[in-house]
Structure formats: C-alpha cells, structure tokens
Amino acid sequence: MASGSLIDRTLNFDGTATPLKIVLFLLICLAWLLPGLTGHTPWKYDEAVSQGIIHGMLNGGSWLSPTLAGEPYLAHPPLYYWLAAILVRLSFHLVPPHDAARLASGLFMAGTFTGIALAARHLYGPRTLRLAILIFIGSVGLVIRAHEMSTDLSWLMGVSWVVAALPMGRTQTVRGGLMGGIGFGVAFLSQGTLAFPLLLPLLILAPALIHEFRPPQTGGFTLFWAMGAIPFLVIWPILLALDHPATYALWKPLLFGPFLHPETWLATDASPLYYLAVSSWFAWPAAPLALGVLWTGGKRTWEKPQTRFLLLMLGLWLIVLGLCTSPREGNALPLLLPFTLLATGGLDGLRRGATSALDWFGMLTFGLLTTLLWLGWIAQITGWPVGIVRYLDAQLPDFHTHFQALPFAFSLFLTLLWAFTIFHSHPSPRRALINWSVGMTVSWMLVMSLWLPYVEASRSYEGVMLSLGRALPRAHGCVMSTGLGEPQRGLLDDALDLQTERRELDPHVHCSLWLVQSNGQNAFLVPPGWHLRWSAERPGDRNERFLLLTRSAR
C-alpha cells in the first residue's frame, strides 16, 4: 500500500482495475509504443548518429569509448549504445540492425512507464497508475522522440526512477534507495554530469523542505541509494582510463571539469526562458491540465506535500535546464514528469467545463487529423481526391505506394476503437484524457503504418547511400570530405563502411576523391582541377545535396 499520509482520500478517482480496462489500457500502450520502432531506416538527427556509433561498436570499435565514423564521440556516455548494440547481436540478423537497435528505445520507454506509474502510486495511490501513463503518452512533444534512437530516452528513464524513488523511500527504504540510485546512475551514463545539477538538488531539498518526503530511515535510504548509483558512476570511467587512456584524457574535462570549475556548468548558448516557453506546446495537454489543477484547487491543493514536491521539482528543473543546457526540445523531456504527475493528482477535481473543452478539442483535432490521414492514404492508393494527389506529388515527386493489408486492418481497428471510446463512454475528466491519448495513438499509428512508405521515402538516406556506393570506384583509396554533418558521417560508415578524411580537421589532406555536402541555398562551385563524378539528394529535400568530385586528369 502507498504511504497513507501522502494519499488524499477525498479524491474521487475512478481507477478501478477491471479486466476489460486493463486489456484496453495495455492495447493503447502497445499501439502507441510499438509502431515506429521498426520498419524504417535511420532518420536524422539522433537516429543517424546513434546508428553510426552502434555500427562502430559492432565492427571492431571499443565499447568503452564510442566513436562516430572513426572519431571519438564525446557528446554522451555509452549506456544507450550498449543496450542497442546488444540487441543487434541478439537479433541474429533476423531483422535489420537499425530495427533491432531501435528496440532499445522501446525498452527504455517501458522503463519510463514503470517510473511514472510507481511515482503516481506512491504520491496519490494505486488508482492513478494508468491515468498517469495516459497523460504522459498524450504529450505532443513525446510521441516522435519516444520512437527514435536517442540517449534522451535512457536519460528520461533514469530521471523517472529518481522521481519515483523519493516518495517510495518513505515506506520502502531498500527498494526506494536502490531504485533512486540506479536511476541516477542510468541518467549519468546517458547524459553525463548534467545528472548532478538536475537531480541532486531535488534529492537534498525535497526531504529538507517537505517533511512528508523525509525517509524514516535516512541513513539506510542514502546507503542503498549509493549502492545503486556507485557502480554506474565508477566502473565505466575506471575501465575507460585503464584501457583507453588517450580517450579518457578527452573525457576527463567533461566528467570532472564542472566540479573543479563550477562556471562550466553554465551553457554558453543558454536560454533561461526557452524551456518555460516550449513547455506550452511540448507538454500539452499535461501542462495546461496541471495549471488547471493548481488554479481550481485553491489553497488546499497548494498546501499538499505532493504539490509542493512537484512544484519544487518543476522550478529546479526549469532553472537548471535553462542555464546548463543548449536550447533543444529533447532536453525538455524531463519536464513532462512533473507536469504529468501534477495533472494526475487533480484531474478528477477539475471543473467539468474545462475537461469538456479538452474533450471537444481533442475530438475535433484528432478527428480532423485522422480524416486527413485516411484521405491522403486513399489518394495515394486510388489517385483520388486529385487535389491531394497533386499536393503529395509536389512534395515527393515520383513516389508510388501499394496496398498493404495488415497495416490497413490494424489502422482501421484502432480508428474504430477510438470512435467506440467516444460514443460509448460517459462524459468525465478521465474520458477527456482517454479520448485525447487514444486520438494521439491512432494518429501516430496511421502515420507509422499507412503513411510509413511516404515518410520513409522523404526522410531516408538509403537511396542516396546506395547511389553513392555505385558511384565510388572499386579501389578508391581515401575520400576527403567537406560539410558532412554528424548524421551523414554516421550513415556513410553504417551503409558503406566509409570514413572520410575531413578537411575541417586537416585542410591539407590529399585524396583523389572529394565528397561534399552542400546547402541548397549556397550552391557549391566545383574548383579548378576537379570535375563532378556524381551528385544526388533525397527526394523532396531542397536543403541538402551531395557531390562526389574526382581530380581532373593532367
């Protein structure tokens, strides 16, 4: 049972766990989680970089020192890449390597669901488990990132476990301490030292300022926390120092520099208000629901220990992320946790007018979106409506698709299931949230099933890489490059085992072939002494063009 002093028994939750509700809940979660994890090649940005690193690990590279196209990669520690590479090994080539690697994202998201469910249970009671996860998966900013190969997802899981551990520690010293320590370690091995300013202040201030969150056995809780965290914090750096001292010298300033020079915690391009602004849509509908809970709950809601804990978390994280990170949507993922849990605790107490507005907004938004998605798919298959066909052809010329029975059947089933939940449920705050989450799931399923061939054709680099592979001489020697981004370098290594000599690092490098990535707005002029051997771009991409030059014969 969750801690009695934290549970507001006056809340009228309707979270009874009947077999039908559990089956429908699991179906929604699986329909949201699984589509998008397989069936397409790596897309930029994070996916292409991650696949390049994983390819390096599996083809003679070091598992302690991640590399991208043969160069040390210092942006993130290797936890995510370890699990992804292990899954590729365990797939035994039954699925493409990138699909096997992307399953790591699904596992880390399942771990995040566990953290959110446990946090909700120990904050508000056992009837809030499913509600918290439904609010979370309904977040607009989560759905795409949750299905990418990205260290952001292992980071999010670690943070969610720390959040769950703090209220859990009141009644379960060992489990709470170990879960919090492991979560902290996972966060460290995903994003590095950012785990310290983001999570340690919460660990210290929450028990100090809110006595309900003070573990009865503080010493034991701290001990088990340390037992869970220390292996993650110590083993990898020590092994790295012993086996790769040169690479460790590159990592050392990143791992220890902020503690020796505190000013380096601050990002040079920090934007303190960025995450507050981006939360207005990134955390929709959790953020407006949380604000509604605070607005309508009055003084009684603000005085609850759960509310004070979550507001402390939100305030600390807005400050830390705003000052210590570069403005990036992926960095905002941890903010979904306090918004989700604030909304979970007071959803049933919101005024009916507010939840009815969300209900209608969700039905109209996703009703229109699903209608457009179905019409667009019908246009691709049948050639009608003509206006939609012309628009799609203008965006992606020469694309053709064909009917696939299984994606069609599953998409139709989910669409009908969403209609069933709308027309066969009584109006309530929970119905509004369920309709939104199911609408989000149906829309995502349609994109990742019916529309996946179109999206893949527009975002995949596979055609460009295969064409480049055919254009390269069989014994081509070294290839120098200019302008290649990290995603493109990773995909070249993964698809063609091609690691270029970058002119950005060595302007005097001398090779007979020169690969250039040019911006569509600034055409690259072939210099004297070279001639164009090959050029290509992704269909519909007006921003990137790739050129292969060879030295002119004298």
XYZ file of C-alpha atoms in Angstrom:
554
model
C 0.000 0.000 0.000
C 1.217 3.527 -0.768
C 2.184 5.797 2.073
C -1.007 6.745 3.878
C -0.044 10.291 4.825
C 0.566 11.183 1.210
C -2.688 9.880 -0.228
C -5.587 12.319 -0.392
C -8.507 10.008 0.394
C -11.037 12.685 -0.551
C -10.087 12.456 -4.235
C -12.780 10.590 -6.113
C -10.648 8.571 -8.516
C -12.423 6.052 -10.718
C -9.377 3.934 -11.455
C -10.824 0.525 -10.671
C -8.847 -2.251 -12.351
C -11.306 -4.438 -14.251
C -10.004 -6.988 -16.784
C -11.545 -5.082 -19.711
C -9.995 -1.776 -18.620
C -6.590 -3.385 -18.176
C -6.752 -5.009 -21.633
C -7.784 -1.735 -23.289
C -5.070 0.147 -21.405
C -2.382 -2.316 -22.480
C -3.653 -2.197 -26.057
C -3.395 1.607 -26.098
C 0.121 1.497 -24.641
C 1.326 -1.107 -27.129
C -0.335 0.654 -30.058
C 1.425 3.863 -29.003
C 4.800 2.272 -28.230
C 5.448 -0.316 -30.942
C 4.685 1.466 -34.248
C 7.720 3.384 -35.387
C 10.278 1.182 -33.634
C 10.794 -0.963 -36.736
C 10.198 -0.800 -40.447
C 12.285 2.198 -41.462
C 15.914 3.196 -41.887
C 17.641 5.640 -39.503
C 16.456 9.230 -39.840
C 18.435 12.253 -38.857
C 19.408 13.681 -36.452
C 19.782 11.446 -33.402
C 18.968 8.193 -35.185
C 21.661 8.534 -37.811
C 24.279 9.472 -35.213
C 23.259 6.623 -32.903
C 23.323 4.050 -35.690
C 26.781 5.189 -36.743
C 28.067 4.762 -33.177
C 26.404 1.352 -32.785
C 27.856 0.225 -36.122
C 31.306 1.215 -34.900
C 30.904 -0.778 -31.685
C 29.827 -3.880 -33.586
C 32.613 -3.664 -36.161
C 35.813 -3.603 -34.182
C 35.287 -0.396 -32.243
C 35.605 -0.034 -28.488
C 32.527 -0.430 -26.300
C 34.107 1.781 -23.656
C 34.942 4.648 -25.992
C 32.150 5.383 -28.500
C 33.278 6.596 -31.895
C 31.431 8.163 -34.811
C 32.951 7.365 -38.200
C 36.287 6.605 -36.553
C 36.432 9.750 -34.393
C 35.863 9.861 -30.603
C 32.280 10.815 -29.776
C 32.107 12.758 -26.521
C 28.561 14.106 -26.503
C 27.051 11.247 -24.474
C 28.267 8.310 -22.364
C 27.610 4.902 -23.902
C 24.712 3.297 -21.955
C 22.084 3.630 -24.688
C 24.520 2.421 -27.337
C 25.468 -0.604 -25.212
C 21.894 -1.864 -24.992
C 21.204 -1.130 -28.659
C 24.347 -2.966 -29.759
C 23.466 -5.957 -27.555
C 20.010 -6.129 -29.131
C 21.577 -6.097 -32.596
C 23.810 -9.007 -31.584
C 20.836 -10.912 -30.138
C 18.732 -10.380 -33.273
C 20.923 -12.830 -35.247
C 20.202 -10.831 -38.442
C 16.504 -11.721 -38.291
C 15.703 -8.006 -38.561
C 17.793 -5.142 -39.955
C 20.387 -3.867 -37.464
C 18.773 -0.451 -37.176
C 15.409 -2.004 -36.290
C 16.986 -4.215 -33.639
C 18.896 -1.243 -32.222
C 15.764 0.901 -32.098
C 14.092 -1.651 -29.823
C 16.301 -0.212 -27.083
C 14.108 2.887 -27.250
C 11.044 0.758 -26.612
C 12.675 -0.880 -23.594
C 13.749 2.445 -22.110
C 10.268 3.877 -22.664
C 8.779 0.852 -20.904
C 11.160 1.597 -18.030
C 9.941 5.205 -18.031
C 6.324 3.988 -17.854
C 7.342 1.966 -14.789
C 8.909 5.001 -13.130
C 5.853 7.195 -13.801
C 3.436 4.522 -12.586
C 5.356 3.994 -9.352
C 5.664 7.734 -8.780
C 1.897 8.168 -9.225
C 1.156 5.222 -6.956
C 3.308 6.491 -4.098
C 2.093 10.059 -4.494
C -1.639 9.539 -4.953
C -2.483 5.867 -4.502
C -2.840 2.752 -6.664
C -5.800 4.023 -8.702
C -3.679 6.573 -10.546
C -1.234 4.228 -12.297
C -2.989 4.046 -15.666
C -4.103 7.660 -15.559
C -0.547 8.960 -15.170
C 0.726 6.917 -18.115
C -2.180 8.006 -20.337
C -1.485 11.664 -19.579
C 2.198 11.080 -20.299
C 1.743 9.359 -23.669
C -0.697 12.060 -24.715
C 2.064 14.696 -24.601
C 2.545 16.291 -28.011
C 6.317 16.610 -27.683
C 6.908 12.989 -26.702
C 5.406 10.871 -29.449
C 8.100 11.311 -32.124
C 11.115 11.382 -29.786
C 9.959 8.273 -27.928
C 10.440 6.220 -31.093
C 13.888 7.445 -32.101
C 17.304 6.009 -31.347
C 18.379 8.585 -28.793
C 20.168 8.786 -25.460
C 17.355 11.126 -24.392
C 15.219 8.049 -23.714
C 17.613 6.259 -21.365
C 18.122 9.649 -19.662
C 14.349 10.043 -19.265
C 14.020 6.582 -17.744
C 16.752 7.288 -15.212
C 15.164 10.606 -14.218
C 11.725 8.988 -13.839
C 13.159 6.367 -11.486
C 14.700 9.073 -9.308
C 11.339 10.859 -9.189
C 9.587 7.642 -8.130
C 12.228 6.791 -5.526
C 11.719 9.900 -3.396
C 8.092 9.232 -2.337
C 8.752 5.477 -2.362
C 11.535 5.899 0.201
C 9.037 6.771 2.943
C 7.765 3.208 3.192
C 10.276 1.122 1.207
C 13.764 2.116 2.248
C 15.640 -0.586 0.346
C 13.614 -0.526 -2.871
C 13.346 3.231 -2.912
C 17.048 3.729 -2.278
C 18.160 1.185 -4.868
C 15.706 2.443 -7.481
C 16.794 6.032 -6.968
C 20.472 5.128 -7.115
C 20.089 3.015 -10.245
C 18.016 5.768 -11.849
C 20.705 8.326 -11.035
C 23.379 6.037 -12.482
C 21.372 5.456 -15.657
C 20.918 9.217 -16.017
C 24.674 9.750 -15.604
C 25.583 7.095 -18.178
C 23.098 8.685 -20.593
C 23.794 12.428 -20.361
C 26.900 12.682 -18.195
C 27.357 15.232 -15.439
C 24.048 17.012 -16.111
C 22.551 14.397 -13.763
C 24.224 16.096 -10.799
C 22.758 19.623 -11.020
C 19.388 18.324 -12.187
C 18.805 15.556 -9.631
C 20.992 16.101 -6.554
C 19.331 19.400 -5.507
C 15.948 17.669 -5.629
C 17.291 14.765 -3.572
C 18.599 17.176 -0.924
C 15.920 19.879 -0.893
C 12.781 17.728 -1.065
C 13.382 15.994 2.313
C 14.748 19.210 3.827
C 11.798 21.423 2.856
C 8.914 18.912 2.839
C 8.918 16.706 5.927
C 6.469 14.233 4.348
C 9.249 13.316 1.933
C 11.812 12.705 4.643
C 12.648 8.976 4.730
C 12.130 7.497 8.216
C 15.478 5.731 7.821
C 17.523 8.454 6.163
C 20.839 6.670 6.651
C 19.587 3.416 5.174
C 17.916 5.164 2.257
C 21.124 7.072 1.477
C 23.208 3.920 1.789
C 21.091 1.937 -0.652
C 20.957 4.935 -2.989
C 24.761 4.980 -3.034
C 24.871 1.212 -3.591
C 22.650 1.592 -6.636
C 24.462 4.601 -8.099
C 28.168 3.988 -7.464
C 28.650 1.122 -9.963
C 27.280 3.330 -12.751
C 29.380 6.307 -11.667
C 32.684 4.494 -11.161
C 33.097 1.344 -13.266
C 32.905 2.871 -16.752
C 35.336 5.774 -16.085
C 37.850 3.420 -14.429
C 37.748 0.884 -17.277
C 37.989 3.708 -19.792
C 41.054 5.130 -18.034
C 42.746 1.712 -17.922
C 42.002 0.570 -21.488
C 41.915 3.850 -23.416
C 43.994 6.431 -21.573
C 44.171 8.741 -24.593
C 40.390 8.823 -24.962
C 39.970 9.102 -21.193
C 42.064 12.263 -21.360
C 39.409 13.685 -23.686
C 36.552 12.619 -21.378
C 38.222 13.775 -18.172
C 37.436 17.507 -18.536
C 33.825 16.633 -19.312
C 33.434 14.306 -16.325
C 35.360 16.249 -13.691
C 35.764 19.747 -15.102
C 32.415 21.102 -13.864
C 33.260 20.118 -10.284
C 36.679 21.818 -10.463
C 35.447 24.830 -12.411
C 31.766 25.458 -11.485
C 31.367 28.153 -14.104
C 31.493 25.437 -16.768
C 28.095 24.174 -15.622
C 26.604 27.150 -17.485
C 25.984 26.625 -21.202
C 27.483 29.305 -23.407
C 24.290 29.431 -25.516
C 21.856 29.029 -22.600
C 18.374 30.492 -22.963
C 16.844 30.688 -19.449
C 13.228 31.099 -20.610
C 13.360 28.639 -23.511
C 12.011 25.632 -21.623
C 9.223 27.589 -19.981
C 8.079 28.707 -23.425
C 8.486 25.346 -25.149
C 6.502 23.575 -22.410
C 3.367 25.394 -23.558
C 3.103 23.021 -26.516
C 5.700 20.310 -25.820
C 3.898 19.238 -22.619
C 0.371 19.665 -23.977
C -2.102 18.632 -22.523
C -0.237 17.784 -19.290
C 0.934 21.390 -18.728
C -2.469 23.101 -19.103
C -4.098 20.341 -17.045
C -1.500 20.879 -14.304
C -2.153 24.629 -14.374
C -5.878 23.943 -14.195
C -5.367 21.747 -11.142
C -3.384 24.487 -9.404
C -5.876 27.195 -10.383
C -9.058 25.392 -9.369
C -7.675 23.574 -6.330
C -7.002 26.729 -4.345
C -5.030 26.898 -1.140
C -5.806 23.288 -0.233
C -4.090 21.979 -3.377
C -1.051 24.241 -2.953
C -0.550 23.039 0.617
C -0.470 19.341 -0.275
C 3.002 17.805 0.089
C 2.663 16.193 -3.333
C 2.021 19.571 -4.948
C 4.913 21.251 -3.155
C 7.226 18.404 -4.123
C 6.268 18.554 -7.798
C 6.450 22.361 -7.935
C 9.886 22.229 -6.334
C 10.928 19.719 -8.985
C 9.495 21.801 -11.815
C 11.083 25.025 -10.589
C 14.512 23.470 -10.073
C 14.490 21.791 -13.457
C 13.383 24.902 -15.344
C 16.298 26.788 -13.779
C 18.901 24.052 -14.317
C 17.871 23.223 -17.874
C 17.590 26.901 -18.754
C 21.102 27.690 -17.515
C 23.041 24.448 -18.066
C 21.853 23.170 -21.451
C 21.623 24.391 -25.013
C 18.078 25.138 -26.172
C 16.862 21.814 -27.562
C 13.476 20.144 -27.440
C 14.948 16.808 -26.369
C 16.281 18.410 -23.193
C 12.706 19.292 -22.217
C 11.644 15.646 -21.846
C 12.180 15.519 -18.028
C 9.726 18.416 -17.636
C 6.951 16.081 -18.777
C 7.258 14.225 -15.462
C 6.230 16.985 -13.007
C 3.549 18.258 -15.393
C 2.140 14.731 -15.800
C 2.106 13.997 -12.080
C 0.570 17.384 -11.167
C -2.221 16.743 -13.669
C -2.682 13.178 -12.391
C -3.285 14.271 -8.811
C -6.102 16.701 -9.539
C -7.674 15.665 -12.841
C -10.884 14.375 -11.245
C -11.302 17.641 -9.359
C -11.217 19.883 -12.434
C -14.335 21.754 -13.403
C -16.481 19.978 -15.942
C -16.326 22.929 -18.333
C -12.534 22.724 -18.563
C -12.434 18.985 -19.170
C -15.330 19.196 -21.627
C -13.359 21.803 -23.583
C -10.355 19.458 -23.705
C -12.659 16.609 -24.709
C -14.155 18.528 -27.617
C -10.803 19.985 -28.638
C -9.278 16.507 -28.713
C -12.136 15.008 -30.666
C -12.121 17.819 -33.239
C -8.304 17.923 -33.527
C -7.708 14.208 -33.933
C -10.957 13.708 -35.804
C -9.763 16.170 -38.439
C -6.227 14.763 -38.393
C -7.302 11.131 -38.792
C -9.709 12.120 -41.564
C -6.925 13.882 -43.443
C -4.570 10.938 -42.910
C -7.138 8.477 -44.257
C -7.955 10.743 -47.216
C -4.272 11.175 -48.011
C -3.709 7.431 -47.920
C -6.748 6.800 -50.124
C -5.390 9.386 -52.549
C -2.051 7.545 -52.712
C -3.780 4.225 -53.433
C -6.586 5.321 -55.768
C -5.419 8.634 -57.250
C -8.433 10.478 -55.804
C -9.035 13.173 -54.496
C -6.963 14.749 -57.259
C -6.075 17.862 -55.256
C -4.425 15.794 -52.508
C -2.570 13.688 -55.084
C -1.141 16.799 -56.736
C -0.022 18.205 -53.400
C 1.697 14.955 -52.375
C 3.381 14.646 -55.773
C 4.720 18.187 -55.448
C 6.256 17.354 -52.065
C 7.680 13.976 -53.109
C 7.889 13.535 -56.889
C 7.781 10.061 -58.449
C 6.627 8.354 -55.251
C 4.330 5.353 -55.615
C 2.861 3.080 -52.967
C 0.746 -0.059 -52.869
C -1.938 -1.542 -50.642
C -0.767 -3.451 -47.539
C -3.475 -5.463 -45.811
C -2.040 -5.781 -42.288
C -1.297 -2.070 -41.658
C -4.683 -1.220 -43.156
C -6.541 -3.681 -40.899
C -4.793 -2.601 -37.705
C -5.215 1.102 -38.512
C -8.911 0.605 -39.215
C -9.318 -1.329 -35.967
C -7.712 1.422 -33.891
C -9.745 4.113 -35.628
C -12.958 2.228 -34.835
C -11.765 1.629 -31.261
C -11.275 5.371 -30.807
C -14.783 6.019 -32.164
C -16.098 3.382 -29.743
C -14.471 5.063 -26.732
C -16.007 8.387 -27.769
C -19.580 7.188 -28.278
C -19.746 4.556 -25.527
C -18.389 6.384 -22.504
C -19.889 8.844 -20.064
C -18.557 12.422 -20.032
C -15.937 12.827 -17.306
C -12.447 14.275 -16.828
C -10.972 10.836 -17.420
C -12.902 10.386 -20.642
C -11.484 13.643 -21.967
C -7.972 12.432 -21.231
C -8.573 8.940 -22.656
C -10.050 10.384 -25.841
C -7.010 12.614 -26.260
C -4.493 9.817 -25.652
C -6.316 7.349 -27.899
C -6.630 10.029 -30.586
C -2.894 10.674 -30.355
C -2.220 6.926 -30.566
C -4.482 6.437 -33.586
C -2.891 9.357 -35.428
C 0.600 8.039 -34.698
C -0.409 4.550 -35.777
C -1.771 5.873 -39.075
C 1.452 7.768 -39.766
C 3.658 4.797 -38.875
C 1.623 2.243 -40.823
C -0.341 3.665 -43.740
C 1.974 6.624 -44.262
C 5.275 4.994 -43.388
C 6.335 4.344 -47.018
C 5.799 8.026 -47.843
C 7.599 9.283 -44.729
C 10.444 6.826 -45.293
C 10.882 7.935 -48.887
C 11.133 11.569 -47.795
C 13.424 11.117 -44.785
C 15.592 8.105 -45.603
C 19.166 8.400 -46.856
C 19.176 4.807 -48.143
C 18.737 5.745 -51.799
C 21.492 8.358 -51.627
C 23.887 5.938 -49.935
C 23.231 3.134 -52.420
C 23.726 5.523 -55.315
C 26.992 6.799 -53.835
C 28.190 3.242 -53.307
C 27.688 2.520 -57.010
C 29.493 5.740 -57.985
C 32.603 5.040 -55.924
C 35.447 3.255 -57.741
C 36.044 -0.260 -56.501
C 39.523 0.566 -55.145
C 39.031 4.208 -54.358
C 41.564 4.813 -51.600
C 40.921 7.680 -49.235
C 37.978 10.059 -49.648
C 38.172 13.543 -48.203
C 35.014 15.442 -47.265
C 33.679 18.919 -46.662
C 30.490 19.923 -44.888
C 29.379 16.456 -43.772
C 27.282 16.605 -40.619
C 27.386 14.020 -37.846
C 24.278 12.174 -39.129
C 25.670 11.876 -42.635
C 29.063 10.685 -41.396
C 27.384 8.065 -39.236
C 25.240 6.794 -42.103
C 28.205 6.656 -44.504
C 30.060 4.455 -42.040
C 26.993 2.291 -41.391
C 25.884 1.852 -45.007
C 29.193 1.899 -46.915
C 31.885 1.428 -44.256
C 33.196 4.768 -45.497
C 35.089 7.008 -43.073
C 36.144 10.190 -44.803
C 39.154 12.398 -44.133
C 37.549 15.643 -43.035
C 39.066 18.824 -44.421
C 37.673 20.674 -41.408
C 40.221 18.790 -39.295
C 43.068 18.691 -41.811
C 42.858 21.300 -44.612
C 45.958 19.809 -46.243
C 44.612 16.274 -46.652
C 45.226 14.939 -50.178
C 42.864 12.358 -51.704
C 41.780 11.655 -55.265
C 38.063 11.752 -54.312
C 36.228 14.569 -52.554
C 32.728 14.208 -51.054
C 30.890 17.475 -50.447
C 27.621 18.143 -48.652
C 26.308 21.487 -49.857
C 23.472 23.643 -48.638
C 20.726 24.031 -51.186
C 20.749 27.796 -50.734
C 24.508 28.058 -51.338
C 25.470 26.044 -54.392
C 28.949 24.528 -54.275
C 31.177 25.610 -57.140
C 33.495 22.883 -58.418
C 37.034 24.275 -58.096
C 39.628 24.086 -60.900
C 41.384 20.741 -61.096
C 38.272 18.771 -60.147
C 35.253 17.510 -62.020
C 31.886 16.237 -60.860
C 31.621 12.450 -60.819
C 28.263 12.061 -59.038
C 25.593 14.092 -57.277
C 22.349 13.220 -55.517
C 19.819 14.433 -52.977
C 16.944 12.959 -51.065
C 13.560 13.165 -52.852
C 11.863 16.408 -51.916
C 14.872 17.671 -49.925
C 15.818 21.163 -51.043
C 18.365 21.793 -48.306
C 20.982 19.082 -48.811
C 22.858 17.993 -51.882
C 25.789 15.587 -52.061
C 28.533 15.815 -54.667
C 31.420 13.438 -55.374
C 34.349 15.084 -57.116
C 37.398 13.465 -58.645
C 40.662 15.083 -59.636
C 40.918 16.000 -63.278
C 43.443 14.100 -65.337
C 46.522 16.191 -66.084
